[in-house]
PDB file of C-alpha atoms in Angstrom:
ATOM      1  CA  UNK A   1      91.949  74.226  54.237  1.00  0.00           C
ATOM      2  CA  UNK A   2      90.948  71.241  56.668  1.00  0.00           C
ATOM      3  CA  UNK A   3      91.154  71.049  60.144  1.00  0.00           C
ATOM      4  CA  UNK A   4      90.018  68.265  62.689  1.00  0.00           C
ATOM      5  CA  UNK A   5      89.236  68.235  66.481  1.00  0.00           C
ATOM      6  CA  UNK A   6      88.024  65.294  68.743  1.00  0.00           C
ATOM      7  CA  UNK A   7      85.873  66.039  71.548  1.00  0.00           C
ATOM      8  CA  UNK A   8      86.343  63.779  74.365  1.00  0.00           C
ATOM      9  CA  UNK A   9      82.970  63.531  76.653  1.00  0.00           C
ATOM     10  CA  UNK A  10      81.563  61.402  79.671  1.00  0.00           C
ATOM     11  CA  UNK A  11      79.355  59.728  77.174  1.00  0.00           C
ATOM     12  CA  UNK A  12      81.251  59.700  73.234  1.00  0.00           C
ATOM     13  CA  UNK A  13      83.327  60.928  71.223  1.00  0.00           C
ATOM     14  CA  UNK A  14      82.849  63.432  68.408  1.00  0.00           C
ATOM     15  CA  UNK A  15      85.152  64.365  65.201  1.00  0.00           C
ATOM     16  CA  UNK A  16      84.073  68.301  63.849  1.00  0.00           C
ATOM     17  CA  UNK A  17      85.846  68.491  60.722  1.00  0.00           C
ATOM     18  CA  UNK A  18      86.169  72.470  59.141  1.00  0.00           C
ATOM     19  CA  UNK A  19      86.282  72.213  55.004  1.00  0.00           C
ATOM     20  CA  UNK A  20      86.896  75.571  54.276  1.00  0.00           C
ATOM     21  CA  UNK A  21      87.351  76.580  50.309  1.00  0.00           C
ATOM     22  CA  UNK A  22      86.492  80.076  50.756  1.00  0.00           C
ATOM     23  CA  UNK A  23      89.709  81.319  49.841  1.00  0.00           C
ATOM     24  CA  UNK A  24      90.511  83.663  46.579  1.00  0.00           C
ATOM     25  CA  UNK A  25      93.312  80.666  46.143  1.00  0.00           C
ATOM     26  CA  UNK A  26      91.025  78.130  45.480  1.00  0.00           C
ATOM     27  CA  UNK A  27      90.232  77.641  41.822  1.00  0.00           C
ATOM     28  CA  UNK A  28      87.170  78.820  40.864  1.00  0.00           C
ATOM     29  CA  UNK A  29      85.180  75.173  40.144  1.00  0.00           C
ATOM     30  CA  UNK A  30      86.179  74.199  43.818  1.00  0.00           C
ATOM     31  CA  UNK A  31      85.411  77.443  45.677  1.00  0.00           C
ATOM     32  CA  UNK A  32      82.407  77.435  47.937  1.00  0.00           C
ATOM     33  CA  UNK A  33      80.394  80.385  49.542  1.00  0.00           C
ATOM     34  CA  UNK A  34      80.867  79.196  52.791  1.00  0.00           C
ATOM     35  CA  UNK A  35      82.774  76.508  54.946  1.00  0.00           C
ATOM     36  CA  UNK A  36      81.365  73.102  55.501  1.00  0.00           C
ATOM     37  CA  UNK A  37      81.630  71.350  59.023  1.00  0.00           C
ATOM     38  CA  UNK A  38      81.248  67.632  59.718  1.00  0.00           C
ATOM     39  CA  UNK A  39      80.684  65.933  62.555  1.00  0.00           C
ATOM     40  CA  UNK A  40      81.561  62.006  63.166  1.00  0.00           C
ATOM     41  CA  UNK A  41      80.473  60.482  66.508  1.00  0.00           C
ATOM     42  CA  UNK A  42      81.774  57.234  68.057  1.00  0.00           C
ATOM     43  CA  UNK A  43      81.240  55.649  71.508  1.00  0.00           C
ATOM     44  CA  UNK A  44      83.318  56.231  74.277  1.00  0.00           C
ATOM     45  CA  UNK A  45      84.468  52.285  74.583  1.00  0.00           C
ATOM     46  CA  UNK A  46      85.396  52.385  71.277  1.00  0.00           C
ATOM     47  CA  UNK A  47      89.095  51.667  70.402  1.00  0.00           C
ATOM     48  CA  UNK A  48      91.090  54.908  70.028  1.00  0.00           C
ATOM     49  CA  UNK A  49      92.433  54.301  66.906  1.00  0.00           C
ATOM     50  CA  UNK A  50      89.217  53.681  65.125  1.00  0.00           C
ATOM     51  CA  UNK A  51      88.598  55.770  62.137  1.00  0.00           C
ATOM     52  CA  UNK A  52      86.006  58.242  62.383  1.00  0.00           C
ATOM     53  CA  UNK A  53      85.438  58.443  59.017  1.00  0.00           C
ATOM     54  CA  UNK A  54      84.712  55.151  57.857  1.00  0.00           C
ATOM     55  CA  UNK A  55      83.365  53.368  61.408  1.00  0.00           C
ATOM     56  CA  UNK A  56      82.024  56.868  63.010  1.00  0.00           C
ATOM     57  CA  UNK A  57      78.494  58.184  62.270  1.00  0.00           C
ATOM     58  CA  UNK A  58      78.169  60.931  60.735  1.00  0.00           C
ATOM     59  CA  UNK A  59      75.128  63.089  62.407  1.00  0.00           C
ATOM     60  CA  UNK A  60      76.111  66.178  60.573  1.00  0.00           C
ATOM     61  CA  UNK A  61      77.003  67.901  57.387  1.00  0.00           C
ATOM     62  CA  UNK A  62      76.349  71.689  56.573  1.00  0.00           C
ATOM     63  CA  UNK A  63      77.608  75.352  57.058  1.00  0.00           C
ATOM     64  CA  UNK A  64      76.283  76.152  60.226  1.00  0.00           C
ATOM     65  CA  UNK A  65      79.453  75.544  63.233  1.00  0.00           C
ATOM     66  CA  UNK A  66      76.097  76.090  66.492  1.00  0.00           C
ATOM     67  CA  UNK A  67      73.878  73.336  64.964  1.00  0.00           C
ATOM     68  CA  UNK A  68      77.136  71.220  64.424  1.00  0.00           C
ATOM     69  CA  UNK A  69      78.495  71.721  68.250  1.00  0.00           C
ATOM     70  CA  UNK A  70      74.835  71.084  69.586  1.00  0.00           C
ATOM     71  CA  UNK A  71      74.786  67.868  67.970  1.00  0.00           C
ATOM     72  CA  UNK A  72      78.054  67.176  69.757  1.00  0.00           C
ATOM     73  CA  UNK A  73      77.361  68.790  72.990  1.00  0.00           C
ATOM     74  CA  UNK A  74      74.243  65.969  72.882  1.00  0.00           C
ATOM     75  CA  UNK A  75      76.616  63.006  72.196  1.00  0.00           C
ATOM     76  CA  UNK A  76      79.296  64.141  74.597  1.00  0.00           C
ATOM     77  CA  UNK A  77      76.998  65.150  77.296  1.00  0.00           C
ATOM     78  CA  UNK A  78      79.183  68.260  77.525  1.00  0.00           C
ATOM     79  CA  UNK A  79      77.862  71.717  78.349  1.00  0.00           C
ATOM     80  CA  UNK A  80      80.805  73.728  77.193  1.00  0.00           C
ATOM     81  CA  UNK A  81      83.328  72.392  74.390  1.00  0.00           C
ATOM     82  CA  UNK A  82      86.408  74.625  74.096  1.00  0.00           C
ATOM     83  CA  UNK A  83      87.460  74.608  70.433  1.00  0.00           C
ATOM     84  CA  UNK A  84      90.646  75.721  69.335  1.00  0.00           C
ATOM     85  CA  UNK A  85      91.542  79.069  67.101  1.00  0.00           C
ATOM     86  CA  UNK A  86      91.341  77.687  63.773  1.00  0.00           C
ATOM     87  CA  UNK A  87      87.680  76.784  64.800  1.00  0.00           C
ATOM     88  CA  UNK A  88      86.349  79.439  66.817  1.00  0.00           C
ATOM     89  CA  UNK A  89      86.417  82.065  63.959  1.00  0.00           C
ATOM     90  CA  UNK A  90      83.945  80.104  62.102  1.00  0.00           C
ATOM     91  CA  UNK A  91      80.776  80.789  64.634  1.00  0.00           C
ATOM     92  CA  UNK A  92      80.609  81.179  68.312  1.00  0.00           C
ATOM     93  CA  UNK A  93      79.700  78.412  70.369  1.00  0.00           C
TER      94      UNK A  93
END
């Protein structure tokens, strides 16, 4: 399972990306222990349509969500990011 969410903030913009192949579904060679999160930033002038995957940088890529969201509370300037459901069960942040 994969699920995206952009962060909009006063100063950028942040992609957190969930890869989760914890599952009992997912064959054996792909399974992992724990769920990977990414995180892409961008500028905030930067067209909204941009690709955060190939013209974003990427600032983070491990298994722990709070050292993922502090990274994009520092790019977004943003004390407080509410994440949706499918995140939130991951970690609280």
């Amino acid at each position: 399972m994969e699920v995206k969410h952009v962060i909009i903030g006063k100063t950028g913009r942040a992609q957190l990306v969930v890869k989760d192949y914890t599952a009992e579904s997912i064959p054996l060679r792909h399974r992992k222990e724990k769920p990977e999160f990414q995180v892409y930033l961008l500028p905030r002038y930067a067209n909204r349509n941009t690709s955060y995957a190939s013209a974003g940088d990427p600032a983070y890529y491990g298994s722990d969500l709070e050292v993922a969201m502090m990274h994009i509370k520092a790019w977004t300037s943003l004390s407080e990011v509410d994440l949706p459901s499918a995140i939130k069960k991951y970690g609280n942040s």
